[in-house]
PDB file of C-alpha atoms in Angstrom:
ATOM      1  CA  UNK A   1      11.204   3.429  11.461  1.00 72.00           C
ATOM      2  CA  UNK A   2      10.424   6.898  10.120  1.00 70.00           C
ATOM      3  CA  UNK A   3      10.350   8.246  13.667  1.00 74.00           C
ATOM      4  CA  UNK A   4      13.949   7.074  14.122  1.00 82.00           C
ATOM      5  CA  UNK A   5      15.428   7.743  10.700  1.00 88.00           C
ATOM      6  CA  UNK A   6      13.752  10.454   8.568  1.00 88.00           C
ATOM      7  CA  UNK A   7      12.533   9.166   5.219  1.00 88.00           C
ATOM      8  CA  UNK A   8      12.007  10.914   1.907  1.00 87.00           C
ATOM      9  CA  UNK A   9       9.875   9.884  -1.073  1.00 84.00           C
ATOM     10  CA  UNK A  10      11.533   8.707  -4.256  1.00 84.00           C
ATOM     11  CA  UNK A  11      10.783  10.768  -7.359  1.00 85.00           C
ATOM     12  CA  UNK A  12       7.900   9.368  -9.401  1.00 83.00           C
ATOM     13  CA  UNK A  13       9.990   8.772 -12.535  1.00 84.00           C
ATOM     14  CA  UNK A  14      12.584   6.829 -10.546  1.00 82.00           C
ATOM     15  CA  UNK A  15       9.852   4.832  -8.794  1.00 83.00           C
ATOM     16  CA  UNK A  16       8.603   3.642 -12.178  1.00 82.00           C
ATOM     17  CA  UNK A  17      12.100   2.478 -13.125  1.00 79.00           C
ATOM     18  CA  UNK A  18      12.680   0.783  -9.770  1.00 78.00           C
ATOM     19  CA  UNK A  19       9.334  -1.026  -9.920  1.00 79.00           C
ATOM     20  CA  UNK A  20       9.996  -2.201 -13.466  1.00 78.00           C
ATOM     21  CA  UNK A  21      13.452  -3.540 -12.574  1.00 73.00           C
ATOM     22  CA  UNK A  22      12.209  -5.211  -9.411  1.00 71.00           C
ATOM     23  CA  UNK A  23       9.293  -6.882 -11.156  1.00 69.00           C
ATOM     24  CA  UNK A  24      11.377  -7.938 -14.175  1.00 68.00           C
ATOM     25  CA  UNK A  25      13.998  -9.572 -11.956  1.00 64.00           C
ATOM     26  CA  UNK A  26      11.461 -11.352  -9.753  1.00 59.00           C
ATOM     27  CA  UNK A  27      12.535 -14.787 -11.002  1.00 61.00           C
ATOM     28  CA  UNK A  28      16.154 -14.211  -9.982  1.00 58.00           C
ATOM     29  CA  UNK A  29      15.421 -12.566  -6.623  1.00 67.00           C
ATOM     30  CA  UNK A  30      14.362 -14.396  -3.479  1.00 72.00           C
ATOM     31  CA  UNK A  31      11.833 -11.859  -2.222  1.00 77.00           C
ATOM     32  CA  UNK A  32      11.286 -13.419   1.198  1.00 77.00           C
ATOM     33  CA  UNK A  33      15.047 -13.495   1.767  1.00 76.00           C
ATOM     34  CA  UNK A  34      15.341  -9.900   0.620  1.00 79.00           C
ATOM     35  CA  UNK A  35      12.555  -8.837   2.979  1.00 84.00           C
ATOM     36  CA  UNK A  36      14.329 -10.587   5.840  1.00 81.00           C
ATOM     37  CA  UNK A  37      17.507  -8.693   4.971  1.00 80.00           C
ATOM     38  CA  UNK A  38      15.686  -5.365   5.091  1.00 85.00           C
ATOM     39  CA  UNK A  39      13.988  -6.263   8.373  1.00 85.00           C
ATOM     40  CA  UNK A  40      17.388  -7.142   9.835  1.00 83.00           C
ATOM     41  CA  UNK A  41      18.701  -3.804   8.582  1.00 85.00           C
ATOM     42  CA  UNK A  42      15.821  -2.025  10.340  1.00 87.00           C
ATOM     43  CA  UNK A  43      16.807  -3.749  13.588  1.00 88.00           C
ATOM     44  CA  UNK A  44      20.400  -2.569  13.230  1.00 85.00           C
ATOM     45  CA  UNK A  45      19.268   0.987  12.512  1.00 88.00           C
ATOM     46  CA  UNK A  46      17.152   0.994  15.674  1.00 86.00           C
ATOM     47  CA  UNK A  47      19.741  -0.684  17.901  1.00 84.00           C
ATOM     48  CA  UNK A  48      22.572   1.538  16.676  1.00 81.00           C
ATOM     49  CA  UNK A  49      20.412   4.694  16.671  1.00 85.00           C
ATOM     50  CA  UNK A  50      21.544   5.575  13.167  1.00 86.00           C
ATOM     51  CA  UNK A  51      20.740   9.214  12.383  1.00 88.00           C
ATOM     52  CA  UNK A  52      22.565   9.735   9.086  1.00 89.00           C
ATOM     53  CA  UNK A  53      19.991   8.933   6.419  1.00 89.00           C
ATOM     54  CA  UNK A  54      22.407   9.803   3.618  1.00 90.00           C
ATOM     55  CA  UNK A  55      24.396   6.574   4.015  1.00 89.00           C
ATOM     56  CA  UNK A  56      23.957   4.412   0.932  1.00 88.00           C
ATOM     57  CA  UNK A  57      21.827   1.346   1.625  1.00 86.00           C
ATOM     58  CA  UNK A  58      24.419  -1.080   0.260  1.00 82.00           C
ATOM     59  CA  UNK A  59      27.249   0.622   2.144  1.00 83.00           C
ATOM     60  CA  UNK A  60      25.338   0.285   5.398  1.00 84.00           C
ATOM     61  CA  UNK A  61      24.575  -3.373   4.773  1.00 79.00           C
ATOM     62  CA  UNK A  62      28.186  -4.158   3.888  1.00 76.00           C
ATOM     63  CA  UNK A  63      29.496  -2.234   6.892  1.00 73.00           C
ATOM     64  CA  UNK A  64      27.218  -3.564   9.605  1.00 65.00           C
ATOM     65  CA  UNK A  65      25.573  -6.780   8.489  1.00 58.00           C
ATOM     66  CA  UNK A  66      28.314  -8.532   6.517  1.00 61.00           C
ATOM     67  CA  UNK A  67      25.667 -10.739   4.929  1.00 52.00           C
ATOM     68  CA  UNK A  68      27.474 -11.558   1.716  1.00 49.00           C
ATOM     69  CA  UNK A  69      25.247 -14.568   1.076  1.00 55.00           C
ATOM     70  CA  UNK A  70      22.356 -12.228   0.273  1.00 56.00           C
ATOM     71  CA  UNK A  71      22.553 -11.362  -3.389  1.00 54.00           C
ATOM     72  CA  UNK A  72      21.198  -7.857  -2.910  1.00 55.00           C
ATOM     73  CA  UNK A  73      23.804  -6.408  -5.276  1.00 50.00           C
ATOM     74  CA  UNK A  74      21.863  -7.965  -8.149  1.00 52.00           C
ATOM     75  CA  UNK A  75      19.497  -5.012  -7.852  1.00 58.00           C
ATOM     76  CA  UNK A  76      21.783  -2.420  -9.422  1.00 61.00           C
ATOM     77  CA  UNK A  77      19.354   0.438  -8.920  1.00 64.00           C
ATOM     78  CA  UNK A  78      19.690   0.028  -5.143  1.00 71.00           C
ATOM     79  CA  UNK A  79      23.280   1.274  -5.283  1.00 76.00           C
ATOM     80  CA  UNK A  80      22.108   4.807  -5.990  1.00 79.00           C
ATOM     81  CA  UNK A  81      19.856   5.233  -2.973  1.00 86.00           C
ATOM     82  CA  UNK A  82      20.465   5.967   0.684  1.00 89.00           C
ATOM     83  CA  UNK A  83      18.849   4.985   3.969  1.00 90.00           C
ATOM     84  CA  UNK A  84      16.308   7.779   3.629  1.00 90.00           C
ATOM     85  CA  UNK A  85      14.678   5.637   0.926  1.00 88.00           C
ATOM     86  CA  UNK A  86      14.908   2.254   2.652  1.00 89.00           C
ATOM     87  CA  UNK A  87      11.273   2.134   3.798  1.00 88.00           C
ATOM     88  CA  UNK A  88      10.051   2.818   0.262  1.00 88.00           C
ATOM     89  CA  UNK A  89      12.216  -0.005  -1.073  1.00 86.00           C
ATOM     90  CA  UNK A  90      10.965  -2.371   1.606  1.00 87.00           C
ATOM     91  CA  UNK A  91       7.339  -1.583   0.792  1.00 88.00           C
ATOM     92  CA  UNK A  92       7.945  -2.139  -2.934  1.00 86.00           C
ATOM     93  CA  UNK A  93       9.503  -5.536  -2.267  1.00 86.00           C
ATOM     94  CA  UNK A  94       6.712  -6.429   0.153  1.00 88.00           C
ATOM     95  CA  UNK A  95       4.075  -5.513  -2.430  1.00 87.00           C
ATOM     96  CA  UNK A  96       5.735  -7.694  -5.053  1.00 86.00           C
ATOM     97  CA  UNK A  97       5.957 -10.600  -2.614  1.00 85.00           C
ATOM     98  CA  UNK A  98       2.323 -10.139  -1.599  1.00 88.00           C
ATOM     99  CA  UNK A  99       1.103 -10.269  -5.207  1.00 86.00           C
ATOM    100  CA  UNK A 100       2.242 -13.860  -5.555  1.00 84.00           C
ATOM    101  CA  UNK A 101       0.965 -15.295  -2.263  1.00 88.00           C
ATOM    102  CA  UNK A 102      -2.114 -13.479  -0.950  1.00 91.00           C
ATOM    103  CA  UNK A 103      -4.424 -15.878  -2.779  1.00 92.00           C
ATOM    104  CA  UNK A 104      -3.059 -18.656  -0.548  1.00 92.00           C
ATOM    105  CA  UNK A 105      -4.831 -17.459   2.597  1.00 94.00           C
ATOM    106  CA  UNK A 106      -7.377 -19.684   4.316  1.00 94.00           C
ATOM    107  CA  UNK A 107     -10.865 -19.846   2.794  1.00 95.00           C
ATOM    108  CA  UNK A 108     -12.342 -18.435   6.001  1.00 96.00           C
ATOM    109  CA  UNK A 109     -10.928 -15.066   4.912  1.00 96.00           C
ATOM    110  CA  UNK A 110     -12.616 -15.301   1.492  1.00 97.00           C
ATOM    111  CA  UNK A 111     -16.268 -14.874   2.486  1.00 97.00           C
ATOM    112  CA  UNK A 112     -18.262 -13.067  -0.211  1.00 98.00           C
ATOM    113  CA  UNK A 113     -19.402  -9.492   0.230  1.00 98.00           C
ATOM    114  CA  UNK A 114     -23.106  -8.724   0.377  1.00 97.00           C
ATOM    115  CA  UNK A 115     -24.562  -6.125  -1.975  1.00 97.00           C
ATOM    116  CA  UNK A 116     -24.939  -3.758   0.962  1.00 96.00           C
ATOM    117  CA  UNK A 117     -21.226  -4.100   1.698  1.00 97.00           C
ATOM    118  CA  UNK A 118     -20.355  -3.424  -1.938  1.00 97.00           C
ATOM    119  CA  UNK A 119     -22.525  -0.314  -1.886  1.00 97.00           C
ATOM    120  CA  UNK A 120     -20.831   0.872   1.311  1.00 96.00           C
ATOM    121  CA  UNK A 121     -17.432   0.442  -0.328  1.00 97.00           C
ATOM    122  CA  UNK A 122     -18.457   2.232  -3.526  1.00 96.00           C
ATOM    123  CA  UNK A 123     -19.843   5.182  -1.573  1.00 95.00           C
ATOM    124  CA  UNK A 124     -16.454   6.045  -0.087  1.00 96.00           C
ATOM    125  CA  UNK A 125     -14.151   5.115  -2.963  1.00 95.00           C
ATOM    126  CA  UNK A 126     -12.419   7.204  -5.625  1.00 94.00           C
ATOM    127  CA  UNK A 127     -11.938   4.848  -8.583  1.00 94.00           C
ATOM    128  CA  UNK A 128     -10.953   7.600 -11.031  1.00 88.00           C
ATOM    129  CA  UNK A 129      -7.858   9.133  -9.386  1.00 85.00           C
ATOM    130  CA  UNK A 130      -9.683  12.422  -8.910  1.00 81.00           C
ATOM    131  CA  UNK A 131      -7.659  13.306  -5.820  1.00 74.00           C
ATOM    132  CA  UNK A 132     -10.965  14.092  -4.142  1.00 69.00           C
ATOM    133  CA  UNK A 133     -10.110  14.750  -0.514  1.00 78.00           C
ATOM    134  CA  UNK A 134     -13.560  13.549   0.522  1.00 91.00           C
ATOM    135  CA  UNK A 135     -13.046  10.006  -0.812  1.00 95.00           C
ATOM    136  CA  UNK A 136     -10.485   7.257  -0.238  1.00 96.00           C
ATOM    137  CA  UNK A 137      -8.345   6.553  -3.336  1.00 95.00           C
ATOM    138  CA  UNK A 138      -9.201   3.030  -4.474  1.00 96.00           C
ATOM    139  CA  UNK A 139      -5.599   2.118  -5.296  1.00 95.00           C
ATOM    140  CA  UNK A 140      -4.530   3.183  -1.817  1.00 96.00           C
ATOM    141  CA  UNK A 141      -7.275   1.068  -0.255  1.00 97.00           C
ATOM    142  CA  UNK A 142      -6.102  -1.928  -2.300  1.00 97.00           C
ATOM    143  CA  UNK A 143      -2.538  -1.397  -1.107  1.00 96.00           C
ATOM    144  CA  UNK A 144      -3.664  -1.309   2.531  1.00 97.00           C
ATOM    145  CA  UNK A 145      -5.689  -4.505   2.058  1.00 97.00           C
ATOM    146  CA  UNK A 146      -2.730  -6.207   0.402  1.00 96.00           C
ATOM    147  CA  UNK A 147      -0.399  -5.260   3.258  1.00 95.00           C
ATOM    148  CA  UNK A 148      -2.883  -6.510   5.833  1.00 96.00           C
ATOM    149  CA  UNK A 149      -3.353  -9.861   4.097  1.00 95.00           C
ATOM    150  CA  UNK A 150       0.378 -10.369   3.649  1.00 93.00           C
ATOM    151  CA  UNK A 151       1.325  -9.398   7.193  1.00 92.00           C
ATOM    152  CA  UNK A 152      -1.480 -11.033   9.171  1.00 94.00           C
ATOM    153  CA  UNK A 153      -3.329 -13.745   7.258  1.00 94.00           C
ATOM    154  CA  UNK A 154      -0.675 -15.994   5.726  1.00 89.00           C
ATOM    155  CA  UNK A 155      -0.370 -17.802   9.047  1.00 83.00           C
ATOM    156  CA  UNK A 156      -3.243 -19.561  10.764  1.00 73.00           C
ATOM    157  CA  UNK A 157      -5.184 -17.132  12.926  1.00 82.00           C
ATOM    158  CA  UNK A 158      -8.615 -16.862  14.489  1.00 91.00           C
ATOM    159  CA  UNK A 159      -9.382 -13.255  13.670  1.00 95.00           C
ATOM    160  CA  UNK A 160     -11.854 -13.880  10.845  1.00 95.00           C
ATOM    161  CA  UNK A 161     -14.844 -12.723  12.924  1.00 96.00           C
ATOM    162  CA  UNK A 162     -13.225  -9.479  14.048  1.00 96.00           C
ATOM    163  CA  UNK A 163     -14.268  -6.198  12.496  1.00 97.00           C
ATOM    164  CA  UNK A 164     -11.810  -5.089   9.835  1.00 97.00           C
ATOM    165  CA  UNK A 165     -11.679  -1.549  11.176  1.00 96.00           C
ATOM    166  CA  UNK A 166      -9.988  -2.844  14.348  1.00 96.00           C
ATOM    167  CA  UNK A 167      -6.856  -3.179  12.237  1.00 97.00           C
ATOM    168  CA  UNK A 168      -7.324  -0.518   9.581  1.00 97.00           C
ATOM    169  CA  UNK A 169      -7.942   2.236  12.111  1.00 97.00           C
ATOM    170  CA  UNK A 170      -4.848   1.230  14.075  1.00 97.00           C
ATOM    171  CA  UNK A 171      -2.338   3.482  12.350  1.00 95.00           C
ATOM    172  CA  UNK A 172       0.589   2.000  14.274  1.00 93.00           C
ATOM    173  CA  UNK A 173       0.309  -0.995  11.911  1.00 94.00           C
ATOM    174  CA  UNK A 174       1.386   1.209   8.981  1.00 92.00           C
ATOM    175  CA  UNK A 175      -1.136  -0.260   6.571  1.00 96.00           C
ATOM    176  CA  UNK A 176      -1.816   3.129   4.975  1.00 96.00           C
ATOM    177  CA  UNK A 177       0.695   5.291   3.081  1.00 91.00           C
ATOM    178  CA  UNK A 178       1.755   8.455   4.889  1.00 87.00           C
ATOM    179  CA  UNK A 179       0.042  10.774   2.420  1.00 88.00           C
ATOM    180  CA  UNK A 180      -3.431   9.575   3.441  1.00 92.00           C
ATOM    181  CA  UNK A 181      -5.218  11.682   6.051  1.00 93.00           C
ATOM    182  CA  UNK A 182      -6.009   9.602   9.130  1.00 95.00           C
ATOM    183  CA  UNK A 183      -9.160  11.624   9.750  1.00 95.00           C
ATOM    184  CA  UNK A 184     -10.476  10.628   6.315  1.00 95.00           C
ATOM    185  CA  UNK A 185      -9.984   6.924   7.033  1.00 97.00           C
ATOM    186  CA  UNK A 186     -11.570   7.224  10.464  1.00 96.00           C
ATOM    187  CA  UNK A 187     -14.568   9.006   8.981  1.00 96.00           C
ATOM    188  CA  UNK A 188     -15.184   6.805   5.932  1.00 96.00           C
ATOM    189  CA  UNK A 189     -13.912   3.291   6.624  1.00 97.00           C
ATOM    190  CA  UNK A 190     -16.898   0.888   6.390  1.00 95.00           C
ATOM    191  CA  UNK A 191     -17.989  -0.556   9.724  1.00 95.00           C
ATOM    192  CA  UNK A 192     -19.776  -3.527   8.143  1.00 96.00           C
ATOM    193  CA  UNK A 193     -16.656  -5.388   6.977  1.00 97.00           C
ATOM    194  CA  UNK A 194     -15.186  -8.321   8.868  1.00 97.00           C
ATOM    195  CA  UNK A 195     -11.722  -9.794   8.432  1.00 97.00           C
ATOM    196  CA  UNK A 196     -13.442 -12.749   6.756  1.00 97.00           C
ATOM    197  CA  UNK A 197     -14.442 -10.416   3.890  1.00 98.00           C
ATOM    198  CA  UNK A 198     -10.970  -9.030   3.253  1.00 97.00           C
ATOM    199  CA  UNK A 199     -10.046 -11.131   0.213  1.00 97.00           C
ATOM    200  CA  UNK A 200     -13.334 -10.574  -1.597  1.00 98.00           C
ATOM    201  CA  UNK A 201     -13.102  -6.890  -0.694  1.00 98.00           C
ATOM    202  CA  UNK A 202      -9.641  -6.765  -2.264  1.00 97.00           C
ATOM    203  CA  UNK A 203     -10.800  -8.465  -5.472  1.00 97.00           C
ATOM    204  CA  UNK A 204     -13.959  -6.361  -5.669  1.00 98.00           C
ATOM    205  CA  UNK A 205     -12.061  -3.063  -5.532  1.00 97.00           C
ATOM    206  CA  UNK A 206      -9.412  -4.282  -7.996  1.00 97.00           C
ATOM    207  CA  UNK A 207     -12.187  -5.203 -10.446  1.00 97.00           C
ATOM    208  CA  UNK A 208     -13.909  -1.841  -9.978  1.00 96.00           C
ATOM    209  CA  UNK A 209     -10.631  -0.029 -10.674  1.00 96.00           C
ATOM    210  CA  UNK A 210     -10.231  -2.055 -13.863  1.00 95.00           C
ATOM    211  CA  UNK A 211     -13.794  -1.216 -14.923  1.00 93.00           C
ATOM    212  CA  UNK A 212     -13.183   2.498 -14.352  1.00 92.00           C
ATOM    213  CA  UNK A 213      -9.935   2.357 -16.334  1.00 90.00           C
ATOM    214  CA  UNK A 214     -11.563   0.531 -19.248  1.00 89.00           C
ATOM    215  CA  UNK A 215     -14.481   2.945 -19.217  1.00 85.00           C
ATOM    216  CA  UNK A 216     -12.158   5.890 -19.695  1.00 81.00           C
ATOM    217  CA  UNK A 217     -10.119   4.157 -22.393  1.00 81.00           C
ATOM    218  CA  UNK A 218     -13.106   2.924 -24.396  1.00 79.00           C
ATOM    219  CA  UNK A 219     -15.123   6.116 -24.327  1.00 75.00           C
ATOM    220  CA  UNK A 220     -13.286   9.188 -25.593  1.00 60.00           C
ATOM    221  CA  UNK A 221     -16.203  11.390 -24.582  1.00 56.00           C
ATOM    222  CA  UNK A 222     -16.341   9.943 -21.088  1.00 54.00           C
ATOM    223  CA  UNK A 223     -16.389  12.646 -18.437  1.00 57.00           C
ATOM    224  CA  UNK A 224     -15.010  11.814 -15.029  1.00 55.00           C
ATOM    225  CA  UNK A 225     -17.282  12.357 -12.039  1.00 56.00           C
ATOM    226  CA  UNK A 226     -16.325  15.747 -10.681  1.00 50.00           C
ATOM    227  CA  UNK A 227     -15.237  16.075  -7.060  1.00 47.00           C
ATOM    228  CA  UNK A 228     -18.009  16.855  -4.618  1.00 43.00           C
ATOM    229  CA  UNK A 229     -16.248  19.963  -3.404  1.00 43.00           C
ATOM    230  CA  UNK A 230     -16.611  21.575  -6.858  1.00 41.00           C
ATOM    231  CA  UNK A 231     -20.369  21.084  -6.775  1.00 37.00           C
ATOM    232  CA  UNK A 232     -20.502  22.436  -3.242  1.00 36.00           C
ATOM    233  CA  UNK A 233     -18.654  25.607  -4.281  1.00 43.00           C
ATOM    234  CA  UNK A 234     -20.978  26.144  -7.253  1.00 40.00           C
ATOM    235  CA  UNK A 235     -24.038  25.563  -5.090  1.00 36.00           C
ATOM    236  CA  UNK A 236     -22.826  28.131  -2.574  1.00 39.00           C
ATOM    237  CA  UNK A 237     -22.365  30.683  -5.361  1.00 43.00           C
ATOM    238  CA  UNK A 238     -25.944  30.121  -6.507  1.00 40.00           C
ATOM    239  CA  UNK A 239     -27.522  30.527  -3.082  1.00 39.00           C
ATOM    240  CA  UNK A 240     -25.321  33.514  -2.276  1.00 44.00           C
TER     241      UNK A 240
END
């Protein structure tokens, strides 16, 4: 979609408001229906070769789709944003929908991780939001896992014995946010994980993030692990 219609990020403060509104109104919004509406909108954008990303999302829907039965106007915040933000909105809605259903996948995708697998994950993960360019941000990894589960594993499939990197290194699947360097994922993504481990992998990383957060909150004197690159620079100064 972004190759057809240029997209722009939504400001962080507005993202917080949008997420709060979307999550608060979850009981009154049919998320699967809303996702279908956005997917239909994507099809129209592609078929009509829409280039003007400044058209308001609701104006475009009303003009081309005429789908009055979709109660999208209940999300008031959507009225203020244009097509250049439509992918971000779709991903927010998808994430909310995924939160409520990913636990429903088949048990064959819930095989427990071995200790070696857990160690492999921990070795490449940034749990402390250090923005260390040599590690994969844990929250970003969780998001990619969530997208994969929601998009591929809610229907019966026989991919449980495939290596997980078959999918996570295929960047055409758009599992990773755009700000993540592809080279970093290719270099660090664990080769030992199968699709059958994906659910336990998701829960393991979520729990580790929670532990890291609690550790910082409970210990005022807690010092975050410093990025490797800082140590490398200091080491170079010493030997020079």
